[in-house]
Short mmCIF file of C-alpha atoms and ligand atoms in Angstrom, two decimals:
data_model
loop_
_atom_site.label_atom_id
_atom_site.label_comp_id
_atom_site.label_asym_id
_atom_site.label_seq_id
_atom_site.Cartn_x
_atom_site.Cartn_y
_atom_site.Cartn_z
CA MET R 180 18.59 -207.38 108.63
CA SER R 181 15.35 -208.96 109.64
CA THR R 182 12.80 -207.30 111.81
CA SER R 183 10.46 -209.53 113.74
CA THR R 184 6.74 -209.24 113.27
CA ASP R 185 4.66 -207.99 116.15
CA ALA R 186 2.19 -210.81 115.51
CA PRO R 187 1.69 -213.28 118.33
CA VAL R 188 4.19 -216.11 118.48
CA VAL R 189 2.85 -219.66 118.41
CA ALA R 190 1.21 -220.04 121.78
CA SER R 191 2.41 -223.54 122.42
CA THR R 192 6.11 -224.36 122.14
CA ALA R 193 5.14 -228.03 122.21
CA TYR R 194 4.79 -227.78 118.41
CA GLU R 195 7.29 -226.85 115.74
CA PRO R 196 6.39 -225.52 112.30
CA VAL R 197 7.88 -226.94 109.10
CA ILE R 198 7.89 -224.58 106.12
CA GLY R 199 8.77 -225.11 102.47
CA LEU R 200 8.61 -222.44 99.77
CA GLU R 201 7.91 -222.60 96.03
CA VAL R 202 8.99 -219.53 94.14
CA HIS R 203 8.15 -218.79 90.51
CA VAL R 204 10.41 -216.33 88.73
CA GLN R 205 9.77 -214.97 85.22
CA LEU R 206 12.90 -214.85 83.08
CA LEU R 207 13.80 -211.62 81.26
CA THR R 208 13.98 -213.08 77.76
CA ALA R 209 12.71 -210.91 74.90
CA SER R 210 10.52 -213.73 73.56
CA LYS R 211 8.49 -216.55 75.08
CA ILE R 212 9.87 -219.97 75.96
CA PHE R 213 8.43 -221.97 73.02
CA CYS R 214 7.55 -219.30 70.39
CA SER R 215 8.78 -215.91 69.20
CA CYS R 216 5.98 -213.81 70.78
CA SER R 217 7.13 -210.85 72.86
CA THR R 218 7.16 -211.17 76.66
CA ARG R 219 6.64 -207.42 77.20
CA PHE R 220 4.53 -206.63 80.27
CA GLY R 221 1.64 -204.21 79.87
CA ALA R 222 0.81 -204.79 76.18
CA PRO R 223 -2.96 -204.64 75.30
CA PRO R 224 -4.62 -207.99 76.20
CA ASN R 225 -4.20 -210.88 73.77
CA THR R 226 -1.83 -209.07 71.40
CA ASN R 227 1.34 -211.07 72.15
CA VAL R 228 -0.05 -214.42 71.06
CA CYS R 229 0.39 -216.97 68.24
CA PRO R 230 -0.80 -220.51 67.44
CA VAL R 231 1.95 -222.04 69.63
CA CYS R 232 1.20 -220.17 72.86
CA LEU R 233 -2.55 -220.34 72.18
CA GLY R 234 -2.22 -224.13 72.02
CA MET R 235 -3.69 -224.56 68.51
CA PRO R 236 -3.68 -228.15 67.27
CA GLY R 237 -0.56 -228.98 65.29
CA ALA R 238 1.50 -225.99 66.47
CA LEU R 239 4.94 -227.12 67.63
CA PRO R 240 7.03 -225.65 70.48
CA VAL R 241 10.66 -224.64 69.84
CA LEU R 242 12.79 -224.15 72.95
CA ASN R 243 14.27 -220.67 73.57
CA ARG R 244 18.04 -221.02 74.09
CA GLN R 245 18.26 -217.84 76.15
CA ALA R 246 15.63 -219.17 78.59
CA VAL R 247 17.77 -222.28 79.19
CA GLU R 248 20.88 -220.14 79.77
CA PHE R 249 19.10 -217.82 82.20
CA ALA R 250 17.59 -220.75 84.11
CA THR R 251 20.97 -222.51 84.29
CA LEU R 252 22.72 -219.35 85.48
CA ALA R 253 20.11 -218.82 88.21
CA ALA R 254 20.37 -222.47 89.30
CA MET R 255 24.17 -222.22 89.50
CA ALA R 256 23.89 -219.04 91.56
CA LEU R 257 21.63 -221.00 93.93
CA ASN R 258 24.40 -223.61 94.33
CA CYS R 259 22.49 -226.30 92.40
CA ARG R 260 23.91 -229.21 90.46
CA ILE R 261 22.87 -228.94 86.80
CA ASN R 262 21.55 -232.17 85.32
CA GLN R 263 23.16 -232.83 81.95
CA THR R 264 19.84 -234.17 80.65
CA SER R 265 16.47 -232.90 81.77
CA ILE R 266 13.04 -233.74 80.42
CA PHE R 267 10.05 -231.52 79.66
CA ALA R 268 6.74 -232.96 80.82
CA ARG R 269 3.07 -232.15 80.37
CA LYS R 270 1.23 -231.20 83.54
CA ASN R 271 -2.42 -231.77 82.67
CA TYR R 272 -5.19 -229.69 84.19
CA PHE R 273 -8.08 -227.56 83.05
CA TYR R 274 -8.19 -223.87 83.77
CA PRO R 275 -9.55 -220.97 81.64
CA ASP R 276 -6.12 -219.31 81.44
CA LEU R 277 -4.51 -222.46 80.05
CA PRO R 278 -5.79 -222.94 76.49
CA LYS R 279 -3.76 -226.12 75.77
CA GLY R 280 -5.22 -227.98 78.77
CA TYR R 281 -1.69 -228.70 79.92
CA GLN R 282 1.36 -226.75 81.00
CA ILE R 283 4.80 -227.69 79.71
CA SER R 284 6.95 -228.09 82.80
CA GLN R 285 9.59 -230.49 84.13
CA TYR R 286 8.77 -233.29 86.52
CA ASP R 287 11.01 -236.21 87.50
CA LYS R 288 14.07 -234.95 85.56
CA PRO R 289 14.37 -231.23 86.36
CA LEU R 290 17.08 -228.90 85.06
CA ALA R 291 18.84 -228.61 88.42
CA GLU R 292 18.84 -230.07 91.95
CA HIS R 293 20.54 -230.05 95.39
CA GLY R 294 21.16 -226.34 95.89
CA TYR R 295 21.00 -224.15 98.96
CA ILE R 296 20.67 -220.58 100.20
CA GLU R 297 22.46 -219.35 103.32
CA VAL R 298 20.37 -217.23 105.68
CA PRO R 299 21.47 -215.44 108.85
CA LYS R 300 20.87 -217.61 111.90
CA SER R 301 17.64 -216.50 113.55
CA LYS R 302 17.53 -215.62 117.24
CA THR R 303 14.44 -217.70 117.81
CA ASP R 304 15.98 -221.07 117.11
CA ASP R 305 19.00 -220.89 119.36
CA GLN R 306 17.53 -223.82 121.24
CA ASN R 307 17.47 -225.97 118.11
CA GLN R 308 20.34 -228.34 117.60
CA GLU R 309 20.55 -227.81 113.86
CA PRO R 310 24.01 -227.58 112.29
CA ARG R 311 25.19 -223.99 111.81
CA THR R 312 28.06 -222.67 109.79
CA GLU R 313 29.77 -219.34 109.42
CA ASN R 314 29.90 -217.50 106.13
CA ARG R 315 32.94 -215.69 104.81
CA THR R 316 32.28 -212.58 106.84
CA GLY R 317 31.88 -214.50 110.09
CA LEU R 318 28.09 -214.12 110.26
CA ARG R 319 26.43 -217.24 111.71
CA THR R 320 24.26 -218.78 109.04
CA LYS R 321 21.99 -221.70 108.28
CA LYS R 322 21.84 -223.44 104.91
CA ILE R 323 18.34 -224.01 103.56
CA GLY R 324 18.29 -226.69 100.91
CA ILE R 325 16.87 -226.18 97.43
CA THR R 326 15.32 -229.39 96.17
CA ARG R 327 15.09 -228.39 92.53
CA VAL R 328 15.03 -225.64 89.96
CA HIS R 329 13.02 -226.39 86.84
CA LEU R 330 11.95 -224.60 83.67
CA GLU R 331 8.32 -224.19 82.66
CA GLU R 332 5.92 -221.93 80.81
CA ASP R 333 3.66 -219.42 82.52
CA ALA R 334 -0.14 -219.54 82.14
CA GLY R 335 -2.40 -216.65 81.12
CA LYS R 336 -4.23 -214.32 83.46
CA SER R 337 -7.89 -214.05 84.45
CA LEU R 338 -9.02 -210.43 84.64
CA HIS R 339 -11.72 -209.73 87.21
CA GLU R 340 -11.75 -205.94 86.93
CA GLY R 341 -10.95 -203.04 84.63
CA PHE R 342 -13.56 -203.48 81.90
CA PRO R 343 -17.28 -202.51 81.54
CA ASP R 344 -19.07 -205.77 82.44
CA ALA R 345 -16.41 -206.94 84.90
CA ASP R 346 -19.00 -207.45 87.64
CA GLU R 347 -20.68 -210.18 85.55
CA LYS R 348 -17.83 -211.64 83.51
CA THR R 349 -14.22 -212.65 83.81
CA ALA R 350 -11.93 -211.85 80.89
CA ILE R 351 -8.82 -213.77 79.87
CA ASP R 352 -5.51 -212.23 78.81
CA LEU R 353 -3.19 -214.77 77.19
CA ASN R 354 -0.18 -212.48 76.75
CA ARG R 355 1.50 -214.17 79.71
CA THR R 356 0.93 -217.68 78.33
CA GLY R 357 4.34 -219.13 77.47
CA VAL R 358 6.49 -216.59 79.29
CA PRO R 359 9.50 -218.56 80.62
CA LEU R 360 9.50 -219.34 84.33
CA ILE R 361 11.79 -221.09 86.72
CA GLU R 362 10.26 -222.73 89.74
CA ILE R 363 12.57 -222.86 92.76
CA VAL R 364 11.46 -225.42 95.36
CA SER R 365 13.00 -225.38 98.83
CA GLU R 366 13.41 -228.34 101.13
CA PRO R 367 10.95 -228.29 104.05
CA GLU R 368 13.76 -226.98 106.26
CA ILE R 369 12.52 -223.51 107.13
CA ALA R 370 11.84 -223.34 110.85
CA THR R 371 10.17 -219.96 111.39
CA PRO R 372 8.25 -217.25 109.49
CA ASP R 373 11.27 -214.96 109.98
CA GLU R 374 13.52 -217.53 108.36
CA ALA R 375 11.10 -217.77 105.42
CA TYR R 376 11.33 -214.01 105.05
CA GLU R 377 15.13 -214.14 105.07
CA TYR R 378 15.20 -217.00 102.55
CA LEU R 379 13.00 -215.04 100.14
CA THR R 380 15.01 -211.85 100.60
CA ARG R 381 18.27 -213.67 99.84
CA LEU R 382 16.75 -215.54 96.91
CA LYS R 383 15.49 -212.35 95.31
CA GLU R 384 18.82 -210.61 95.88
CA ILE R 385 20.75 -213.45 94.22
CA ILE R 386 18.39 -213.61 91.24
CA LEU R 387 18.59 -209.83 90.81
CA TYR R 388 22.40 -209.98 90.82
CA THR R 389 22.37 -212.61 88.06
CA GLY R 390 20.15 -210.29 86.00
CA VAL R 391 17.89 -213.11 84.72
CA SER R 392 14.72 -211.53 86.19
CA ASP R 393 13.53 -208.16 87.47
CA CYS R 394 11.75 -209.98 90.35
CA ASN R 395 9.00 -207.35 90.27
CA MET R 396 6.29 -208.71 92.58
CA GLU R 397 3.65 -206.15 91.56
CA GLU R 398 3.93 -207.27 87.94
CA GLY R 399 4.04 -210.91 88.97
CA SER R 400 7.64 -211.58 87.89
CA LEU R 401 8.21 -213.20 91.28
CA ARG R 402 5.47 -215.20 92.97
CA CYS R 403 5.61 -217.33 96.06
CA ASP R 404 3.57 -220.18 97.54
CA ALA R 405 4.27 -221.51 101.03
CA ASN R 406 3.71 -225.02 102.37
CA VAL R 407 3.37 -225.18 106.12
CA SER R 408 2.65 -227.86 108.68
CA VAL R 409 3.17 -228.28 112.40
CA ARG R 410 4.25 -231.34 114.41
CA PRO R 411 4.91 -232.10 118.06
CA ARG R 412 8.45 -230.95 118.80
CA GLY R 413 10.85 -233.84 118.41
CA GLN R 414 8.58 -235.90 116.11
CA LYS R 415 10.30 -237.02 112.88
CA GLU R 416 7.18 -237.52 110.79
CA LEU R 417 5.78 -234.40 109.09
CA GLY R 418 2.29 -233.11 109.86
CA THR R 419 -0.34 -232.55 107.17
CA LYS R 420 0.50 -229.38 105.26
CA ALA R 421 -1.55 -226.52 103.93
CA GLU R 422 -0.45 -224.49 100.92
CA ILE R 423 -0.78 -220.71 101.06
CA LYS R 424 -1.05 -219.24 97.57
CA ASN R 425 -0.92 -215.88 95.83
CA VAL R 426 0.65 -213.75 98.54
CA ASN R 427 2.12 -210.66 96.93
CA SER R 428 4.80 -209.48 99.36
CA PHE R 429 7.43 -211.11 101.57
CA ARG R 430 6.03 -209.29 104.59
CA PHE R 431 2.56 -210.74 103.94
CA ILE R 432 4.05 -214.23 103.56
CA ARG R 433 5.62 -213.88 106.99
CA GLU R 434 2.30 -212.68 108.43
CA ALA R 435 0.34 -215.43 106.68
CA LEU R 436 2.72 -218.07 108.09
CA VAL R 437 2.46 -216.70 111.63
CA TYR R 438 -1.34 -216.85 111.38
CA GLU R 439 -1.44 -220.28 109.73
CA ILE R 440 0.94 -221.89 112.26
CA ALA R 441 -1.17 -220.61 115.17
CA ARG R 442 -4.35 -221.81 113.42
CA GLN R 443 -3.00 -225.33 112.89
CA VAL R 444 -1.80 -225.65 116.49
CA GLU R 445 -5.22 -224.52 117.68
CA VAL R 446 -7.02 -227.08 115.49
CA ILE R 447 -4.78 -229.91 116.71
CA GLU R 448 -4.99 -228.92 120.37
CA ALA R 449 -8.78 -228.85 120.10
CA GLY R 450 -8.59 -232.48 118.92
CA GLY R 451 -9.19 -231.66 115.23
CA LYS R 452 -7.29 -232.73 112.09
CA ILE R 453 -5.49 -230.57 109.52
CA VAL R 454 -6.73 -231.19 105.96
CA GLN R 455 -4.42 -230.93 102.98
CA GLU R 456 -5.72 -227.88 101.17
CA THR R 457 -4.87 -224.65 99.40
CA ARG R 458 -5.52 -221.51 101.43
CA LEU R 459 -5.60 -217.85 100.46
CA TYR R 460 -4.26 -215.05 102.65
CA ASN R 461 -6.38 -211.97 103.21
CA SER R 462 -3.83 -209.29 104.12
CA SER R 463 -6.36 -206.75 105.40
CA GLU R 464 -7.75 -209.27 107.89
CA GLY R 465 -4.46 -211.05 108.51
CA LYS R 466 -6.14 -214.45 108.09
CA THR R 467 -5.94 -217.41 105.72
CA TYR R 468 -9.04 -218.99 104.15
CA SER R 469 -9.61 -222.39 102.61
CA MET R 470 -9.81 -222.22 98.81
CA ARG R 471 -9.88 -225.83 97.63
CA SER R 472 -8.56 -229.23 98.56
CA LYS R 473 -5.05 -229.67 97.23
CA GLU R 474 -4.34 -231.76 94.13
CA GLN R 475 -1.89 -234.63 94.47
CA ALA R 476 0.89 -234.96 91.88
CA HIS R 477 -0.81 -237.97 90.31
CA ASP R 478 -3.90 -235.85 89.57
CA TYR R 479 -1.86 -234.02 86.92
CA ARG R 480 -1.00 -237.19 84.98
CA TYR R 481 2.48 -235.98 84.11
CA PHE R 482 4.04 -237.57 81.04
CA PRO R 483 7.09 -236.63 78.88
CA GLU R 484 6.32 -233.87 76.35
CA PRO R 485 6.36 -235.67 72.96
CA ASP R 486 7.01 -232.47 70.98
CA LEU R 487 10.31 -231.60 72.67
CA LEU R 488 13.64 -233.43 72.78
CA PRO R 489 15.35 -234.01 76.12
CA LEU R 490 17.21 -230.84 77.11
CA VAL R 491 20.98 -231.43 77.17
CA VAL R 492 23.22 -228.90 78.93
CA ASP R 493 26.69 -230.41 78.46
CA GLU R 494 29.93 -229.44 80.19
CA LYS R 495 30.97 -227.08 77.39
CA TRP R 496 27.69 -225.17 77.45
CA LYS R 497 27.71 -225.10 81.24
CA ALA R 498 31.21 -223.59 81.23
CA GLU R 499 30.09 -220.91 78.77
CA ILE R 500 27.13 -220.01 80.98
CA MET R 501 29.36 -220.00 84.08
CA LYS R 502 31.53 -217.37 82.40
CA THR R 503 28.60 -214.95 82.55
CA MET R 504 28.21 -215.38 86.32
CA PRO R 505 28.68 -212.06 88.12
CA GLU R 506 30.09 -211.76 91.63
CA LEU R 507 27.17 -212.69 93.91
CA PRO R 508 25.99 -210.64 96.91
CA GLU R 509 27.53 -212.89 99.59
CA ALA R 510 30.96 -212.91 97.97
CA ARG R 511 30.77 -209.23 97.27
CA ARG R 512 29.94 -208.40 100.89
CA ALA R 513 32.92 -210.43 102.07
CA ARG R 514 35.18 -208.64 99.63
CA LEU R 515 33.90 -205.17 100.55
CA VAL R 516 34.60 -205.90 104.23
CA MET R 517 38.14 -206.99 103.33
CA ASP R 518 38.93 -204.32 100.74
CA TYR R 519 37.45 -201.25 102.39
CA GLY R 520 37.64 -202.09 106.08
CA ILE R 521 33.90 -201.57 106.51
CA THR R 522 31.61 -203.51 108.85
CA GLU R 523 29.40 -206.45 107.86
CA TYR R 524 26.41 -204.17 108.42
CA ASP R 525 27.80 -201.46 106.12
CA ALA R 526 28.44 -204.13 103.52
CA GLN R 527 24.84 -205.37 103.80
CA VAL R 528 23.41 -201.93 103.11
CA LEU R 529 25.81 -201.16 100.30
CA THR R 530 25.15 -204.43 98.46
CA ALA R 531 21.35 -204.17 98.67
CA SER R 532 21.39 -203.81 94.89
CA LYS R 533 24.10 -204.47 92.35
CA SER R 534 23.95 -200.95 90.97
CA LEU R 535 24.42 -199.40 94.43
CA ALA R 536 27.38 -201.68 95.12
CA ASP R 537 28.93 -200.77 91.75
CA GLN R 538 28.53 -197.06 92.40
CA PHE R 539 29.91 -197.33 95.91
CA GLU R 540 32.98 -199.20 94.79
CA ALA R 541 33.75 -196.73 92.04
CA ALA R 542 33.45 -193.84 94.53
CA ALA R 543 35.36 -195.57 97.32
CA LYS R 544 38.23 -196.42 94.97
CA ALA R 545 38.54 -192.76 94.03
CA ALA R 546 38.32 -191.42 97.61
CA LYS R 547 41.15 -190.97 100.12
CA ASN R 548 39.29 -192.86 102.88
CA PRO R 549 36.81 -195.53 101.69
CA LYS R 550 35.50 -196.09 105.22
CA ARG R 551 34.42 -192.45 105.39
CA VAL R 552 32.57 -192.85 102.09
CA ALA R 553 30.70 -195.84 103.55
CA ASN R 554 29.87 -193.88 106.71
CA LEU R 555 28.57 -190.90 104.74
CA VAL R 556 26.38 -193.09 102.53
CA GLN R 557 24.83 -194.68 105.58
CA GLY R 558 24.83 -191.80 108.05
CA GLU R 559 24.00 -188.88 105.80
CA LEU R 560 22.68 -190.12 102.48
CA MET R 561 20.41 -193.07 103.36
CA GLY R 562 18.60 -191.15 106.13
CA ARG R 563 17.81 -188.22 103.85
CA LEU R 564 16.65 -190.54 101.08
CA LYS R 565 14.43 -192.43 103.51
CA ALA R 566 12.90 -189.20 104.78
CA ARG R 567 12.04 -188.34 101.19
CA GLY R 568 10.80 -191.86 100.43
CA ALA R 569 13.35 -192.13 97.61
CA GLU R 570 15.61 -194.90 96.43
CA ILE R 571 19.36 -194.54 96.07
CA GLU R 572 18.86 -194.29 92.29
CA GLN R 573 16.96 -191.02 92.80
CA SER R 574 19.60 -189.48 95.07
CA PRO R 575 20.59 -185.92 94.09
CA ILE R 576 24.05 -186.69 95.49
CA SER R 577 25.90 -189.21 93.37
CA MET R 578 28.45 -191.62 94.77
CA LYS R 579 31.10 -189.42 93.12
CA GLY R 580 29.65 -186.50 95.07
CA VAL R 581 29.83 -188.49 98.29
CA ALA R 582 33.48 -189.31 97.55
CA ALA R 583 34.28 -185.64 96.87
CA SER R 584 32.65 -184.56 100.14
CA ALA R 585 34.46 -187.29 102.06
CA ASP R 586 37.79 -186.02 100.75
CA LEU R 587 36.98 -182.47 101.87
CA VAL R 588 36.19 -183.63 105.40
CA GLU R 589 39.27 -185.84 105.38
CA SER R 590 41.55 -182.94 104.51
CA GLY R 591 39.94 -180.72 107.12
CA ALA R 592 38.65 -178.28 104.49
CA ILE R 593 35.09 -178.58 105.80
CA SER R 594 33.70 -179.72 109.14
CA GLY R 595 31.16 -182.47 109.69
CA LYS R 596 28.56 -179.83 110.49
CA MET R 597 29.23 -178.00 107.23
CA LEU R 598 28.97 -181.24 105.35
CA LYS R 599 25.53 -181.86 106.84
CA ASP R 600 24.40 -178.36 105.83
CA LEU R 601 25.70 -178.85 102.31
CA TYR R 602 23.93 -182.21 102.03
CA ASP R 603 20.69 -180.52 103.11
CA LEU R 604 21.19 -177.92 100.38
CA CYS R 605 21.83 -180.67 97.81
CA PHE R 606 18.47 -182.23 98.66
CA GLU R 607 16.72 -178.85 98.71
CA ARG R 608 18.09 -177.85 95.32
CA ASN R 609 18.13 -181.36 93.88
CA LYS R 610 21.76 -180.92 92.87
CA ASP R 611 24.90 -182.98 93.30
CA PHE R 612 27.47 -182.14 95.97
CA PRO R 613 30.26 -180.57 93.86
CA GLU R 614 27.77 -178.17 92.26
CA VAL R 615 26.34 -177.00 95.58
CA TYR R 616 29.82 -176.74 97.07
CA GLU R 617 30.79 -174.33 94.26
CA GLU R 618 27.53 -172.38 94.59
CA GLU R 619 28.13 -171.84 98.28
CA GLY R 620 31.48 -170.30 97.43
CA ARG R 621 33.49 -173.15 98.91
CA PRO R 622 32.65 -172.27 102.52
CA GLN R 623 35.76 -172.05 104.64
CA GLN R 624 35.72 -173.22 108.17
CA SER R 625 37.19 -171.02 110.78
CA SER R 626 40.93 -171.51 111.12
CA ASP R 627 41.34 -168.14 112.74
CA THR R 628 43.55 -169.12 115.67
CA SER R 629 43.08 -166.04 117.83
CA ALA R 630 39.27 -166.22 117.55
CA LEU R 631 39.35 -169.89 118.46
CA GLU R 632 41.64 -169.29 121.40
CA LYS R 633 39.15 -166.78 122.75
CA ILE R 634 36.34 -169.34 122.55
CA ILE R 635 38.56 -171.95 124.20
CA ASP R 636 39.33 -169.62 127.09
CA GLU R 637 35.61 -169.02 127.61
CA VAL R 638 34.75 -172.71 127.47
CA VAL R 639 37.53 -173.71 129.87
CA ALA R 640 36.56 -170.95 132.33
CA ALA R 641 32.91 -172.03 132.20
CA ASN R 642 33.68 -175.67 133.05
CA PRO R 643 36.01 -175.83 136.07
CA LYS R 644 34.80 -179.26 137.17
CA GLN R 645 35.64 -180.86 133.82
CA LEU R 646 38.99 -179.06 133.80
CA GLU R 647 39.78 -180.54 137.22
CA GLN R 648 38.92 -184.04 136.00
CA TYR R 649 41.12 -183.60 132.93
CA ARG R 650 44.06 -182.41 134.98
CA ALA R 651 43.52 -185.32 137.40
CA GLY R 652 44.27 -187.63 134.47
CA LYS R 653 40.91 -188.18 132.76
CA LYS R 654 42.27 -187.43 129.29
CA THR R 655 39.02 -188.42 127.56
CA MET R 656 37.54 -185.13 128.81
CA ILE R 657 39.23 -183.53 125.80
CA GLY R 658 36.26 -184.75 123.74
CA PHE R 659 33.91 -182.80 125.97
CA PHE R 660 35.88 -179.59 125.47
CA VAL R 661 36.15 -180.05 121.68
CA GLY R 662 32.39 -180.54 121.57
CA GLN R 663 31.76 -177.37 123.59
CA VAL R 664 34.04 -175.30 121.39
CA MET R 665 32.42 -176.66 118.23
CA LYS R 666 29.03 -175.76 119.70
CA VAL R 667 30.01 -172.19 120.51
CA SER R 668 31.56 -171.78 117.03
CA LYS R 669 28.29 -173.15 115.54
CA GLY R 670 30.21 -175.94 113.86
CA GLN R 671 32.39 -173.53 111.94
CA ALA R 672 35.65 -174.40 113.69
CA ASN R 673 38.16 -176.87 112.29
CA PRO R 674 37.95 -179.71 114.82
CA GLN R 675 41.55 -180.77 114.27
CA LEU R 676 42.80 -177.28 115.05
CA VAL R 677 40.50 -177.03 118.08
CA ASN R 678 41.95 -180.26 119.36
CA GLU R 679 45.52 -179.05 119.01
CA LEU R 680 44.83 -175.67 120.63
CA LEU R 681 42.91 -177.27 123.48
CA ILE R 682 45.71 -179.68 124.32
CA LYS R 683 48.18 -176.83 124.35
CA LYS R 684 45.92 -174.81 126.61
CA LEU R 685 45.02 -177.59 129.04
CA GLU R 686 48.51 -178.96 129.46
ZN1 ZN Z 135 3.34 -217.25 70.83
#
């Protein structure tokens, strides 16, 4: 679920922003895209290099089959059409981290086109007349188009710190040169910073489910640039755009967009003109700064890469790749809602990662009441993990443990209060539920009828007003009495038994 930023909204509603996103994702192949060098992150600088990725004269690139399959799988998951033939092209520019003087990319014939990502409909554009659809779980969504997905090689990295004379010199690490990338370009159809945030969240989730990348933003496996312009509301023609580069979290991208939209409106309203340029976001100041004027496509002098054949992904190969497609988050959510009777919100939380969803399903299948398993994960497990700052993977209570505890509550063997106490002990002792349950000597909740009846008498005597209401026909008051009895018994009573005894007493 999205949370809105506290940042000021665009002052003037006379303007509407238009946002497009370019996302680079490193593929998890063992070797680089055009040579057999390792892609391992964190190796000593300039150790994973060879004449091909260093761009030595005469060295010839050989395309990595796995990179093509990963890129195709990702593009299919993003609902793209795969082009049977795509062409590698040289994108020419000079930069210290690019020893060849050109990057092998794809230009007018990319691997895939015409995809989309569905994002939840944002509250802020209710007034817009854009077409909306409903997804399989009935959530109102908007489709954001994906123009293209293409394959390319990564460049090296400039190092500005971490070595003795770093204040005077910049060092170059070429280990990253030639690591396979896909670039995912959206249509300029994103209407708000919140929508951009949602798009990126969904994109990352889908890519993670396919397993073709770890999408680790700190290590640069997922990087995002945003194009943003504003125009008078209702105008067809696009305004001049600025590109915001090198923002390293989705939250910062949302903040950078909020700032940049307000800046552009201010410039225009003051009678100024927006220049096409690349801007950097300073997250500690919350502002964007001009870096350089933006290159136009023709500045790169793209031409077909003469050392590589056209890439052909025929129907047979496509079908083989399609066979490796896992169930994607959207479909999985819909199925969880259907199969386990849980809410859309529960399904969202439980499908946040593929591994969590897998664990949940295994546990829910084994439990008597899957809905209770979902409730316990959300109500009892997630909160405790959050308080500890831990991920579900570090939970002392496994999904099997959650299922076991759910069954005990279901059968009335333990109360909700006892379950909470046992969960606390699991976190204290860093042990799974069944182990702690045994250690605590399988605590029994009070099913001693005569003791309970005594408590009930006390509670009823102490609350004559509520008793009157109940007898006057307000049957829901039973809940009040159950709660009081549970309180007096310090949560040790069996609620089902309390309920039965109370009804007998009150009638
Ligand atoms: Zn190499």
